Coordinates of C-alpha atoms and ligand atoms in Angstrom, one line a residue:
M1 CA 0.0 0.0 0.0
I2 CA 1.2 3.5 -0.9
Y3 CA 0.3 6.1 1.8
V4 CA 1.3 9.5 0.5
D5 CA 3.8 11.1 2.9
E6 CA 2.4 14.3 3.9
D7 CA 5.6 16.5 4.6
D8 CA 6.3 19.5 2.4
P9 CA 8.8 18.9 -0.3
I10 CA 12.4 19.5 0.4
E11 CA 12.8 21.9 -2.5
D12 CA 16.3 20.9 -3.5
D13 CA 15.4 17.3 -3.7
D14 CA 13.0 18.0 -6.6
I15 CA 15.4 20.1 -8.7
L16 CA 16.4 17.2 -11.2
I17 CA 18.5 19.4 -13.6
P18 CA 20.3 22.6 -13.0
Y19 CA 18.4 25.9 -14.0
R20 CA 19.8 27.2 -17.1
D21 CA 19.0 29.8 -19.9
V22 CA 18.1 27.9 -23.1
K23 CA 19.1 29.6 -26.5
V24 CA 17.0 27.7 -29.5
K25 CA 19.2 25.9 -31.8
H26 CA 18.4 26.5 -35.3
N27 CA 18.9 23.9 -38.0
V28 CA 20.5 21.5 -35.8
D29 CA 19.3 17.9 -35.5
P30 CA 18.4 16.9 -31.9
K31 CA 19.9 13.5 -32.5
T32 CA 23.5 15.2 -32.8
D33 CA 23.3 15.6 -29.1
Y34 CA 20.7 13.1 -28.0
D35 CA 19.5 9.5 -28.5
I36 CA 15.8 9.6 -29.0
I37 CA 14.2 6.4 -27.9
K38 CA 11.1 6.4 -30.1
D39 CA 9.9 3.1 -28.6
E40 CA 9.6 4.8 -25.3
E41 CA 6.5 7.2 -25.9
L42 CA 5.8 8.9 -22.7
G43 CA 2.7 10.8 -23.6
R44 CA 0.8 12.7 -26.5
G45 CA -0.6 16.4 -26.3
S46 CA -2.8 17.9 -28.6
Y47 CA 0.3 19.2 -30.6
G48 CA 3.0 16.9 -30.0
T49 CA 4.6 13.5 -28.8
V50 CA 7.0 13.3 -26.0
Y51 CA 9.6 10.6 -26.1
L52 CA 12.1 9.4 -23.8
C53 CA 15.8 10.5 -24.8
R54 CA 19.5 10.4 -23.4
E55 CA 22.1 13.1 -23.6
K56 CA 25.0 11.5 -25.4
S57 CA 27.7 13.6 -23.4
S58 CA 26.1 13.2 -20.0
G59 CA 24.0 10.0 -20.3
H60 CA 21.1 11.8 -18.4
E61 CA 17.6 11.2 -19.6
F62 CA 15.3 13.9 -20.7
A63 CA 11.7 13.9 -22.4
A64 CA 12.0 15.0 -25.7
K65 CA 8.7 16.8 -27.0
Y66 CA 8.3 17.1 -30.7
V67 CA 5.8 19.3 -32.5
H68 CA 5.3 19.4 -36.3
V69 CA 4.5 22.9 -37.0
K70 CA 1.8 23.2 -39.5
N71 CA 1.0 26.8 -39.7
K72 CA 2.0 30.1 -38.3
E73 CA -0.3 29.9 -35.3
E74 CA 1.3 26.7 -34.2
R75 CA 4.9 28.0 -34.8
R76 CA 3.8 31.0 -32.6
N77 CA 2.4 28.8 -29.7
M78 CA 5.5 26.8 -29.6
E79 CA 7.8 29.8 -29.5
N80 CA 5.7 31.3 -26.8
E81 CA 5.9 28.0 -24.8
I82 CA 9.6 27.9 -25.1
D83 CA 10.1 31.8 -24.2
I84 CA 7.8 31.3 -21.2
M85 CA 9.3 28.1 -20.0
S86 CA 12.8 29.4 -20.2
C87 CA 11.9 32.1 -17.7
L88 CA 10.2 29.6 -15.0
H89 CA 12.6 28.1 -12.5
H90 CA 11.0 26.4 -9.4
P91 CA 10.7 23.0 -8.0
R92 CA 7.0 22.6 -8.8
I93 CA 7.6 23.5 -12.6
I94 CA 8.9 21.4 -15.4
Q95 CA 12.3 22.6 -16.6
L96 CA 13.3 23.5 -20.1
Y97 CA 16.7 22.0 -20.8
D98 CA 17.2 22.4 -24.5
A99 CA 15.5 23.5 -27.8
F100 CA 15.8 22.8 -31.4
D101 CA 13.9 24.5 -34.3
N102 CA 14.3 22.8 -37.9
G103 CA 11.7 24.7 -39.6
K104 CA 8.8 22.1 -39.8
T105 CA 9.8 20.6 -36.4
I106 CA 10.7 22.0 -33.2
C107 CA 11.8 19.8 -30.3
V108 CA 12.3 20.7 -26.7
M109 CA 14.2 18.7 -24.1
L110 CA 12.3 18.8 -20.8
E111 CA 13.3 17.5 -17.4
L112 CA 12.1 13.9 -17.3
I113 CA 9.2 13.3 -14.7
S114 CA 9.0 9.6 -14.3
G115 CA 5.9 9.1 -12.0
G116 CA 3.3 9.5 -14.6
E117 CA 0.1 11.7 -14.6
L118 CA -1.2 12.5 -11.2
F119 CA -4.7 11.0 -11.7
E120 CA -3.3 7.8 -13.0
R121 CA -1.2 7.5 -9.9
V122 CA -4.0 8.0 -7.6
I123 CA -6.2 5.3 -8.9
D124 CA -3.3 2.6 -8.7
E125 CA -4.7 -0.4 -6.5
D126 CA -1.7 0.3 -4.0
F127 CA -2.4 4.0 -3.7
V128 CA -4.3 5.0 -0.6
L129 CA -6.2 8.0 -1.5
T130 CA -7.0 10.4 1.6
E131 CA -8.0 13.8 2.1
K132 CA -4.6 14.4 3.7
A133 CA -3.0 13.1 0.6
C134 CA -5.2 15.6 -1.5
V135 CA -4.1 18.3 0.7
A136 CA -0.5 17.4 0.1
F137 CA -1.1 17.7 -3.7
M138 CA -3.2 20.8 -3.6
R139 CA -0.5 22.8 -1.5
Q140 CA 1.9 21.7 -4.1
I141 CA -0.2 22.9 -7.0
C142 CA -0.9 26.2 -5.4
D143 CA 2.7 26.7 -4.7
G144 CA 3.6 26.2 -8.4
V145 CA 0.6 28.2 -9.7
G146 CA 1.5 31.1 -7.1
Y147 CA 5.1 31.1 -8.6
I148 CA 4.0 31.1 -12.2
H149 CA 1.6 34.1 -11.4
S150 CA 4.6 35.8 -9.5
Q151 CA 6.4 35.9 -12.9
S152 CA 3.3 37.4 -14.7
I153 CA 2.4 34.4 -16.5
I154 CA -1.2 32.7 -16.7
H155 CA -1.1 29.0 -17.4
L156 CA -4.5 28.9 -18.8
D157 CA -4.8 25.0 -19.3
L158 CA -4.5 23.6 -15.8
K159 CA -6.1 20.3 -15.9
P160 CA -5.3 16.8 -14.3
E161 CA -3.2 15.6 -17.6
N162 CA -0.8 18.6 -16.8
I163 CA 0.0 17.6 -13.4
L164 CA 2.9 15.0 -13.2
C165 CA 4.1 12.8 -10.4
L166 CA 8.0 13.1 -10.0
T167 CA 8.4 9.5 -9.0
K168 CA 6.0 6.3 -8.8
T169 CA 6.0 6.3 -4.9
G170 CA 6.6 9.7 -3.5
N171 CA 4.2 12.6 -3.2
R172 CA 5.9 15.5 -5.3
I173 CA 4.2 16.8 -8.4
K174 CA 5.3 19.3 -11.2
L175 CA 3.1 21.3 -13.5
I176 CA 3.6 21.0 -17.3
D177 CA 2.4 22.2 -20.7
F178 CA 2.8 25.9 -20.9
G179 CA 1.6 25.7 -24.6
M180 CA -1.4 28.1 -23.8
A181 CA 0.3 30.1 -21.2
R182 CA 0.2 34.0 -21.7
R183 CA 2.1 36.8 -20.2
F184 CA -0.1 39.1 -18.3
D185 CA 0.1 42.8 -19.2
P186 CA -2.0 45.0 -16.9
A187 CA -2.1 47.6 -19.5
K188 CA -3.8 45.4 -21.9
K189 CA -7.3 43.6 -21.7
L190 CA -6.3 39.8 -22.4
K191 CA -9.1 37.5 -23.9
V192 CA -8.6 34.1 -25.2
L193 CA -10.8 31.3 -26.9
F194 CA -9.2 28.1 -25.9
G195 CA -8.4 25.5 -23.1
T196 CA -10.3 22.4 -21.9
P197 CA -13.9 23.0 -21.7
E198 CA -14.5 21.0 -18.5
F199 CA -11.4 22.8 -16.7
T200 CA -11.8 26.3 -18.2
A201 CA -13.2 29.4 -16.3
P202 CA -16.5 31.2 -17.3
E203 CA -14.8 34.3 -18.6
V204 CA -12.9 32.1 -21.1
V205 CA -16.1 30.6 -22.5
N206 CA -17.8 34.1 -22.4
F207 CA -14.7 35.7 -24.2
D208 CA -14.6 38.1 -21.3
E209 CA -11.3 39.6 -19.8
I210 CA -8.9 36.8 -18.2
S211 CA -6.4 37.2 -15.4
F212 CA -4.6 35.0 -13.0
Y213 CA -7.9 34.2 -11.3
T214 CA -8.6 32.5 -14.5
D215 CA -6.3 29.7 -13.3
M216 CA -7.8 29.6 -10.1
W217 CA -11.1 28.4 -11.3
S218 CA -9.4 25.4 -13.0
L219 CA -7.6 24.6 -9.7
G220 CA -11.2 24.6 -7.9
S221 CA -12.6 22.1 -10.7
I222 CA -9.4 19.9 -10.1
C223 CA -9.7 19.9 -6.4
Y224 CA -13.4 19.1 -6.8
L225 CA -12.5 16.0 -9.0
L226 CA -9.7 14.8 -6.7
L227 CA -11.7 14.8 -3.7
S228 CA -14.8 13.2 -5.4
G229 CA -14.2 11.5 -8.6
I230 CA -16.4 13.8 -10.3
S231 CA -15.5 16.4 -12.7
P232 CA -18.0 19.2 -11.8
F233 CA -18.6 20.8 -15.4
Y234 CA -18.4 17.7 -17.5
G235 CA -20.5 17.5 -20.4
D236 CA -20.9 14.7 -23.0
T237 CA -19.8 17.2 -25.7
D238 CA -17.5 20.3 -25.3
L239 CA -20.4 22.5 -25.9
E240 CA -22.4 21.0 -23.0
S241 CA -19.2 21.4 -20.9
M242 CA -18.9 25.0 -21.7
T243 CA -22.9 25.5 -21.0
K244 CA -22.3 24.1 -17.7
V245 CA -19.5 26.3 -16.9
T246 CA -21.3 29.5 -17.9
V247 CA -24.1 28.4 -15.7
G248 CA -21.5 27.4 -12.8
K249 CA -23.6 25.5 -10.6
Y250 CA -22.4 22.7 -8.6
D251 CA -23.2 20.9 -5.3
F252 CA -21.6 18.7 -2.6
D253 CA -24.6 16.1 -2.6
D254 CA -22.8 13.2 -4.0
E255 CA -22.1 10.4 -1.6
A256 CA -18.3 10.8 -2.3
F257 CA -18.5 14.1 -0.4
N258 CA -19.7 12.5 2.7
N259 CA -16.2 11.9 4.3
I260 CA -14.9 15.4 3.0
S261 CA -14.4 18.0 5.5
Q262 CA -16.2 21.4 5.5
D263 CA -12.8 23.1 5.2
A264 CA -12.2 21.4 2.0
K265 CA -15.7 22.3 0.7
D266 CA -15.2 25.8 1.8
F267 CA -11.7 25.8 -0.2
I268 CA -13.7 24.7 -3.4
K269 CA -16.4 27.4 -2.8
S270 CA -13.8 29.9 -2.6
L271 CA -12.4 29.3 -6.0
L272 CA -15.5 28.1 -8.1
V273 CA -16.8 31.6 -8.0
M274 CA -18.4 33.2 -11.1
D275 CA -16.7 36.8 -10.3
G276 CA -13.0 35.9 -11.0
K277 CA -11.8 38.9 -8.8
K278 CA -13.5 37.2 -5.7
R279 CA -11.6 34.0 -6.2
L280 CA -8.8 33.2 -3.9
T281 CA -5.2 33.9 -5.0
A282 CA -2.9 31.1 -5.0
A283 CA -1.2 33.0 -2.2
Q284 CA -4.4 33.0 -0.3
C285 CA -5.0 29.4 -1.1
L286 CA -1.7 28.5 0.9
E287 CA -3.1 30.6 3.8
H288 CA -6.5 28.7 3.9
T289 CA -7.2 26.6 6.8
W290 CA -7.5 23.5 4.7
L291 CA -4.2 23.7 3.2
K292 CA -2.7 25.2 6.4
K293 CA -3.8 22.6 9.0
S294 CA -3.9 19.5 7.2
P295 CA -6.9 17.2 8.2
K296 CA -6.3 14.8 10.8
Q297 CA -8.5 12.0 9.4
T298 CA -6.8 9.6 7.0
T299 CA -10.0 7.8 5.9
A300 CA -9.4 6.0 2.5
L301 CA -11.8 7.5 -0.1
S302 CA -12.9 4.6 -1.5
T303 CA -16.2 6.1 -3.5
T304 CA -14.0 8.8 -4.8
K305 CA -11.2 6.4 -6.1
A306 CA -13.8 4.3 -8.0
K307 CA -15.4 7.4 -9.6
L308 CA -12.0 8.6 -10.6
K309 CA -10.9 5.4 -12.2
K310 CA -14.1 6.0 -14.4
F311 CA -12.8 9.3 -15.0
V312 CA -9.3 8.4 -16.0
I313 CA -10.6 5.4 -18.2
R314 CA -12.7 7.9 -20.1
K315 CA -9.9 10.2 -20.7
R316 CA -7.9 7.2 -22.1
W317 CA -10.5 6.4 -24.5
I318 CA -10.6 10.1 -25.6
K319 CA -6.9 10.2 -26.0
A320 CA -6.8 7.0 -27.9
V321 CA -9.5 8.1 -30.3
N322 CA -7.6 11.4 -30.8
T323 CA -4.4 9.9 -31.5
I324 CA -6.0 7.5 -34.2
I325 CA -7.8 10.7 -35.8
A326 CA -4.4 12.3 -35.9
L327 CA -2.5 9.3 -37.4
Q328 CA -5.1 8.8 -39.9
K329 CA -4.8 12.6 -40.9
M330 CA -1.2 11.7 -41.4
G331 CA -2.2 8.8 -43.7
A332 CA -1.7 6.0 -41.4
K333 CA -4.0 2.9 -42.2
I334 CA -5.4 1.4 -39.0
D335 CA -7.2 -1.7 -39.1
F336 CA -9.1 -2.8 -36.0
D337 CA -9.8 -6.5 -34.9
L338 CA -12.9 -6.7 -33.4
V339 CA -12.9 -9.7 -30.8
Ligands
LIG1 P1 2.1 18.0 -23.5 O1 2.0 17.9 -25.0 O2 3.2 18.7 -22.9 O3 0.8 17.9 -22.9 O4 2.4 16.4 -22.9 C1 1.7 15.1 -23.3 C2 2.0 14.2 -22.4 O5 3.2 13.8 -22.5 C3 1.7 14.4 -20.9 O6 0.2 14.4 -20.5 C4 2.6 13.4 -20.2 O7 1.7 12.1 -19.9 C5 3.6 13.5 -21.2 N1 4.9 14.4 -20.6 C6 5.0 15.6 -21.2 N2 6.0 16.0 -20.5 C7 6.9 15.1 -19.9 C8 8.0 15.0 -19.1 N3 8.8 16.3 -18.9 N4 8.2 13.9 -18.4 C9 7.5 12.7 -18.6 N5 6.2 12.6 -19.5 C10 6.0 13.9 -19.9

């Protein structure tokens, strides 16, 4: 059984590679400096594929994210991601190590996070999910988001897939994927129309002004899901999810909330607020009673875990279907054996 240790992370332990300023290398093949292990696919995002790779000179392993840039917009997004990542240095944030731009393909070498996605981890048979464990995770997420905001950056795609565990057994997490992140300029009104509908704030869906508080709504949805196994604004289609977000209605009536403390519900309520300016900031979250004084009870949240399993399986299916569609678009022929 894996009981999450509830100590706060020792910062230096979690810095896997030294912080460094990355200059993009143009027209240099990444294979000059790295062995890319194509058999070891670590994951796929909406734009790219992530493989295990090894630096030839040091033998150190990294995650190589390959993105085929098909148009100007995709190029701009990738350049934006590199630019933003190269100025973020924090133990709770994925670190950029190297970057290659070969015109059609951009490849970034990222610090390797080997524990897998947080939600895959918590549904593991051996993992004991308790409210205390959720506090340990949420505290780190708020710490990382607080740092991002202190650097005047808004992540804009905080969702379960973008929270990775450092190892298969410890409780340390890191935030990844800055593909949608934006710099905040107080002199300009920032509006965006993207994100993952289930976890996106109402101001995004309504195409209203966004700010740091936009990330805090996503944290509220993630926390609700982690504690109950239910995604509060899930809809069968993106449109349905967006409608639910704009209505912003949720409750704690499900049996999964029976063993959840009032402090935890109060924490969620302070984030899932329609008026963004009234949401807690990341710094205020860390001062909230729920995160400050970890709950004493360590009851295993079995109903939550069963529901989380269903959520993760649904995500796996969506990912698989998207991968097939992407491969077919690239010309691959896929035969299905129906057993
Ligand atoms: P992304 O395109 O950045 O959203 O990444 C897609 C998927 O690849 C993620 O959901 C992770 O499962 C995996 N992944 C991304 N970055 C890393 C990393 N640094 N180490 C290990 N796995 C990663």
